[in-house]
Coordinates of C-alpha atoms in Angstrom, one line a residue:
X1 CA 9.8 -4.4 -20.0
X2 CA 8.9 -3.1 -16.6
X3 CA 6.7 -4.4 -13.8
X4 CA 5.2 -3.2 -10.4
X5 CA 2.8 -3.6 -7.5
X6 CA 0.3 -0.8 -8.1
X7 CA -2.9 -0.7 -6.1
X8 CA -6.1 -1.3 -8.1
X9 CA -7.8 2.0 -8.9
X10 CA -11.4 2.8 -8.2
X11 CA -12.4 2.2 -11.8
X12 CA -10.7 -1.2 -11.7
X13 CA -12.6 -2.1 -8.6
X14 CA -15.9 -1.2 -10.3
X15 CA -14.9 -3.3 -13.3
X16 CA -14.2 -6.3 -11.1
X17 CA -17.6 -5.8 -9.4
X18 CA -16.4 -7.5 -6.3
X19 CA -16.6 -6.2 -2.7
X20 CA -13.7 -7.7 -0.8
X21 CA -12.5 -6.2 2.5
X22 CA -9.0 -6.3 3.9
X23 CA -7.7 -6.2 7.4
X24 CA -5.1 -3.6 8.2
X25 CA -2.1 -5.1 10.0
X26 CA -0.4 -2.6 12.2
X27 CA 0.7 -4.8 15.1
X28 CA 4.2 -5.8 16.1
X29 CA 5.4 -9.2 17.0
X30 CA 7.8 -9.1 19.9
X31 CA 10.8 -11.5 20.3
X32 CA 11.1 -13.5 23.4
X33 CA 12.5 -11.5 26.3
X34 CA 14.2 -13.8 28.8
X35 CA 14.0 -12.2 32.3
X36 CA 17.2 -12.0 34.3
X37 CA 17.0 -12.2 38.1
X38 CA 18.9 -9.5 39.9
X39 CA 21.6 -10.7 42.3
X40 CA 20.1 -8.8 45.2
X41 CA 16.6 -10.3 44.7
X42 CA 15.5 -13.6 46.2
X43 CA 15.3 -16.5 43.8
X44 CA 11.8 -17.4 42.6
X45 CA 10.3 -20.7 43.5
X46 CA 10.1 -23.2 40.6
X47 CA 6.3 -22.7 40.1
X48 CA 6.7 -19.0 40.0
X49 CA 9.5 -19.3 37.5
X50 CA 7.3 -21.4 35.2
X51 CA 4.5 -19.0 35.5
X52 CA 6.7 -16.0 34.6
X53 CA 8.2 -17.9 31.7
X54 CA 4.7 -18.7 30.3
X55 CA 3.8 -15.0 30.7
X56 CA 6.9 -14.0 28.8
X57 CA 6.2 -16.5 26.0
X58 CA 2.6 -15.2 25.7
X59 CA 4.0 -11.6 25.6
X60 CA 6.4 -12.6 22.8
X61 CA 3.4 -13.8 20.7
X62 CA 1.3 -10.8 21.5
X63 CA 1.5 -8.1 18.7
X64 CA 0.4 -5.4 21.2
X65 CA 3.6 -6.0 23.3
X66 CA 6.6 -3.9 22.2
X67 CA 9.6 -5.4 20.5
X68 CA 11.1 -4.9 17.1
X69 CA 11.4 -7.5 14.4
X70 CA 14.8 -7.9 12.8
X71 CA 15.6 -5.6 9.9
X72 CA 18.5 -5.8 7.4
X73 CA 20.3 -2.5 6.9
X74 CA 20.3 -3.1 3.1
X75 CA 16.5 -3.5 3.1
X76 CA 16.1 -0.3 5.2
X77 CA 18.3 1.5 2.7
X78 CA 16.2 0.3 -0.3
X79 CA 13.0 1.6 1.4
X80 CA 14.6 4.9 2.2
X81 CA 15.6 5.3 -1.5
X82 CA 12.1 4.4 -2.6
X83 CA 10.6 6.9 -0.2
X84 CA 12.8 9.7 -1.7
X85 CA 11.9 8.6 -5.2
X86 CA 8.1 8.5 -4.8
X87 CA 8.0 11.8 -2.8
X88 CA 9.8 13.4 -5.8
X89 CA 7.2 12.3 -8.4
X90 CA 4.9 14.8 -9.9
X91 CA 3.7 12.7 -12.8
X92 CA 3.9 9.1 -14.0
X93 CA 2.8 6.7 -16.8
X94 CA 2.5 3.0 -15.9
X95 CA 1.5 0.0 -17.9
X96 CA 0.8 -2.9 -15.5
X97 CA -0.8 -6.3 -15.2
X98 CA -2.3 -7.6 -12.0
X99 CA -3.4 -11.1 -11.1
X100 CA -5.5 -12.0 -8.1
X101 CA -6.4 -15.6 -7.0
X102 CA -9.4 -15.8 -4.8
X103 CA -10.2 -19.4 -3.9
X104 CA -9.8 -21.1 -7.2
X105 CA -10.7 -18.1 -9.4
X106 CA -8.0 -16.1 -11.2
X107 CA -8.7 -12.6 -12.3
X108 CA -6.3 -10.7 -14.5
X109 CA -6.4 -6.9 -15.0
X110 CA -4.4 -5.1 -17.6
X111 CA -4.2 -1.4 -16.9
X112 CA -2.5 1.8 -18.3
X113 CA -2.6 4.9 -16.2
X114 CA -1.4 8.5 -16.5
X115 CA -1.2 10.7 -13.4
X116 CA -0.3 14.3 -13.3
X117 CA -0.2 16.5 -10.2
X118 CA -0.6 20.1 -11.4
X119 CA -0.7 22.3 -8.3
X120 CA -3.8 21.4 -6.3
X121 CA -5.3 19.4 -9.2
X122 CA -4.7 15.8 -9.9
X123 CA -5.4 14.6 -13.5
X124 CA -5.7 10.9 -14.0
X125 CA -6.5 8.7 -17.0
X126 CA -7.0 4.9 -16.7
X127 CA -7.6 2.3 -19.3
X128 CA -8.4 -1.0 -17.8
X129 CA -9.5 -4.4 -19.1
X130 CA -10.3 -7.4 -16.8
X131 CA -10.7 -11.1 -17.6
X132 CA -11.4 -14.2 -15.6
X133 CA -10.5 -17.9 -16.2
X134 CA -14.2 -18.7 -17.0
X135 CA -14.1 -16.3 -19.9
X136 CA -16.0 -13.4 -18.2
X137 CA -14.1 -10.7 -20.0
X138 CA -14.9 -7.0 -19.4
X139 CA -14.1 -4.8 -22.4
X140 CA -11.7 -1.9 -22.2
X141 CA -12.9 0.8 -19.8
X142 CA -11.6 4.3 -20.0
X143 CA -11.9 6.9 -17.2
X144 CA -10.2 10.3 -17.1
X145 CA -10.3 13.7 -15.4
X146 CA -12.3 16.2 -17.4
X147 CA -9.7 18.7 -18.7
X148 CA -12.3 21.5 -18.9
X149 CA -13.4 21.0 -15.3
X150 CA -11.2 18.8 -13.1
X151 CA -14.0 18.4 -10.5
X152 CA -15.5 15.9 -12.9
X153 CA -14.5 12.5 -14.3
X154 CA -15.6 11.0 -17.7
X155 CA -16.1 7.3 -18.2
X156 CA -16.9 5.2 -21.3
X157 CA -16.3 1.7 -22.6
X158 CA -14.4 1.1 -25.8
X159 CA -17.0 1.1 -28.7
X160 CA -19.5 3.3 -26.9
X161 CA -20.9 6.4 -28.6
X162 CA -21.8 8.0 -25.2
X163 CA -19.7 8.8 -22.2
X164 CA -20.8 9.4 -18.6
X165 CA -19.6 12.6 -16.8
X166 CA -19.9 12.5 -13.0
X167 CA -18.5 14.4 -10.0
X168 CA -15.1 13.2 -9.0
X169 CA -16.0 13.5 -5.3
X170 CA -18.5 10.6 -5.8
X171 CA -15.5 8.4 -6.3
X172 CA -14.5 7.7 -2.7
X173 CA -11.0 6.7 -3.7
X174 CA -10.4 9.8 -5.8
X175 CA -8.1 11.4 -3.2
X176 CA -5.9 8.3 -3.4
X177 CA -5.8 8.2 -7.1
X178 CA -2.2 9.6 -7.1
X179 CA -1.0 6.5 -5.4
X180 CA 2.6 7.6 -5.4
X181 CA 1.8 10.4 -2.9
X182 CA 1.1 7.7 -0.2
X183 CA 3.8 5.2 -1.0
X184 CA 6.4 7.0 1.1
X185 CA 4.2 6.8 4.1
X186 CA 3.6 3.2 3.5
X187 CA 7.3 2.3 3.2
X188 CA 8.0 4.4 6.3
X189 CA 5.5 2.4 8.3
X190 CA 7.2 -0.8 7.2
X191 CA 10.5 0.5 8.7
X192 CA 8.7 1.1 12.0
X193 CA 6.4 -2.0 12.3
X194 CA 7.8 -4.8 10.1
X195 CA 10.6 -7.2 9.8
X196 CA 12.7 -6.5 6.7
X197 CA 14.9 -8.9 4.9
X198 CA 17.1 -8.1 1.9
X199 CA 16.9 -11.1 -0.4
X200 CA 19.3 -9.9 -3.0
X201 CA 19.7 -8.5 -6.5
X202 CA 17.5 -10.1 -9.2
X203 CA 16.6 -9.5 -12.8
X204 CA 12.8 -9.1 -13.2
X205 CA 11.4 -8.7 -16.7
X206 CA 14.4 -6.8 -17.9
X207 CA 14.9 -4.8 -14.7
X208 CA 17.8 -5.1 -12.4
X209 CA 16.1 -5.0 -9.0
X210 CA 16.5 -5.1 -5.2
X211 CA 14.3 -7.8 -3.7
X212 CA 13.1 -7.4 -0.1
X213 CA 10.7 -9.3 2.0
X214 CA 8.5 -7.6 4.5
X215 CA 7.1 -9.6 7.5
X216 CA 4.1 -8.2 9.4
X217 CA 1.5 -10.0 11.5
X218 CA 2.9 -13.4 10.3
X219 CA 2.4 -12.5 6.7
X220 CA 5.1 -11.8 4.1
X221 CA 5.0 -9.2 1.3
X222 CA 7.7 -9.4 -1.4
X223 CA 8.7 -6.3 -3.2
X224 CA 11.1 -5.7 -6.1
X225 CA 12.5 -2.2 -6.8
X226 CA 14.2 -1.0 -9.9
X227 CA 17.8 -0.3 -9.1
X228 CA 17.9 2.8 -11.3
X229 CA 14.8 4.7 -10.1
X230 CA 13.6 2.7 -7.1
X231 CA 10.2 2.4 -8.6
X232 CA 8.4 -0.6 -7.2
X233 CA 8.4 -3.0 -10.2
X234 CA 6.9 -6.2 -8.8
X235 CA 5.0 -7.3 -5.7
X236 CA 3.6 -10.6 -4.4
X237 CA 1.5 -11.1 -1.3
X238 CA -1.7 -12.2 0.3
X239 CA -4.8 -10.1 0.9
X240 CA -6.8 -11.2 4.0
X241 CA -10.6 -11.1 3.3
X242 CA -13.0 -10.3 6.1
X243 CA -15.8 -12.5 4.8
X244 CA -17.9 -9.6 3.3
X245 CA -19.0 -9.8 -0.3
X246 CA -19.1 -12.8 -2.5
X247 CA -15.6 -13.9 -2.0
X248 CA -16.2 -14.8 1.7
X249 CA -13.5 -15.1 4.3
X250 CA -10.1 -16.3 3.4
X251 CA -7.3 -14.8 1.4
X252 CA -6.5 -13.6 -2.0
X253 CA -3.0 -14.1 -3.5
X254 CA -2.0 -11.1 -5.7
X255 CA 0.9 -10.5 -8.0
X256 CA 1.3 -7.1 -9.7
X257 CA 3.8 -6.1 -12.3
X258 CA 4.6 -3.1 -14.3
X259 CA 5.3 -3.8 -18.0
X260 CA 6.5 -0.2 -18.7
X261 CA 6.7 3.1 -16.9
X262 CA 7.8 6.7 -17.6
X263 CA 8.8 9.0 -14.8
X264 CA 7.5 12.6 -14.8
X265 CA 6.2 12.7 -18.4
X266 CA 5.1 16.0 -19.9
X267 CA 1.4 16.9 -19.4
X268 CA -0.7 16.0 -22.5
X269 CA -4.2 17.6 -22.3
X270 CA -5.5 15.4 -25.1
X271 CA -5.5 12.5 -22.6
X272 CA -8.2 14.2 -20.7
X273 CA -10.7 15.0 -23.5
X274 CA -13.5 12.9 -24.9
X275 CA -12.9 11.5 -28.4
X276 CA -14.2 13.8 -31.2
X277 CA -17.9 13.1 -31.9
X278 CA -18.6 11.3 -28.6
X279 CA -21.6 12.5 -26.7
X280 CA -21.0 13.2 -23.0
X281 CA -24.0 13.0 -20.7
X282 CA -24.3 14.0 -17.1
X283 CA -24.6 11.0 -14.7
X284 CA -23.3 9.6 -11.4
X285 CA -20.6 7.2 -10.3
X286 CA -23.2 4.5 -9.7
X287 CA -24.2 4.7 -13.4
X288 CA -20.8 3.1 -14.3
X289 CA -21.7 -0.1 -12.4
X290 CA -25.1 -0.1 -14.0
X291 CA -23.6 0.1 -17.4
X292 CA -21.0 -2.6 -16.7
X293 CA -23.6 -4.9 -15.1
X294 CA -26.9 -4.1 -16.7
X295 CA -28.5 -7.4 -15.4
X296 CA -27.6 -6.6 -11.8
X297 CA -25.8 -10.0 -11.5
X298 CA -23.4 -10.5 -8.6

């Protein structure tokens, strides 16, 4: 089996019906820089020394002051290999499970996705099912690019006799749907801004992996990469919430794993066609939320 940290898709976000914001962490934490007095300069008075030492300590804790966090060479090498791998992808199939703990509520999302980049067109198919500990299960939702007109997406829930067809541009995350296109940039930013620790080789769900920890803004993200392909096969970390939406301020602990994946599978047009006999009606992206939450409950 295979497992990974794959970002939730737009369809999954709609299925969860939760609006949680995250804070981007781009700062750097500087190490303490002990000043050295030049031999040809007069010695500072004790009070002046204390004041300067306090300023230096404050600078060391200020993410806006320059200074690199320590990075293991092995961790840098793993990220470089992962960048090369993800930049070379043109298509992928991933079967994953994600768990998110917000407060005391656990949400689990099982998802299968197929992504194909064909020239300037990105075809995507997602099958997603979400459940919570209180038994609030959302049935299997299916969304895919319309093979006959890739400017549109088609959505339906398993068991429906009717599907909704809407403009893909209405999905604000559509341009990010091919997540592997942005992974290289994300890994590169870690090598610039974050502390990197190579934890070691570990077996994760049948994969032989490289485990690295990424420290940024006082938070740690753990990533596991398949040693054969350098696919990200597991991740653990915290998502900081801004206080918007029902979840409120705080943090969400997330774990994402890939159960199975295939690198660069052949394009299958049948994945992007509605089932035979299903009626497809014109609608909007908002119609999906209305169908999933007909009572308008938060």
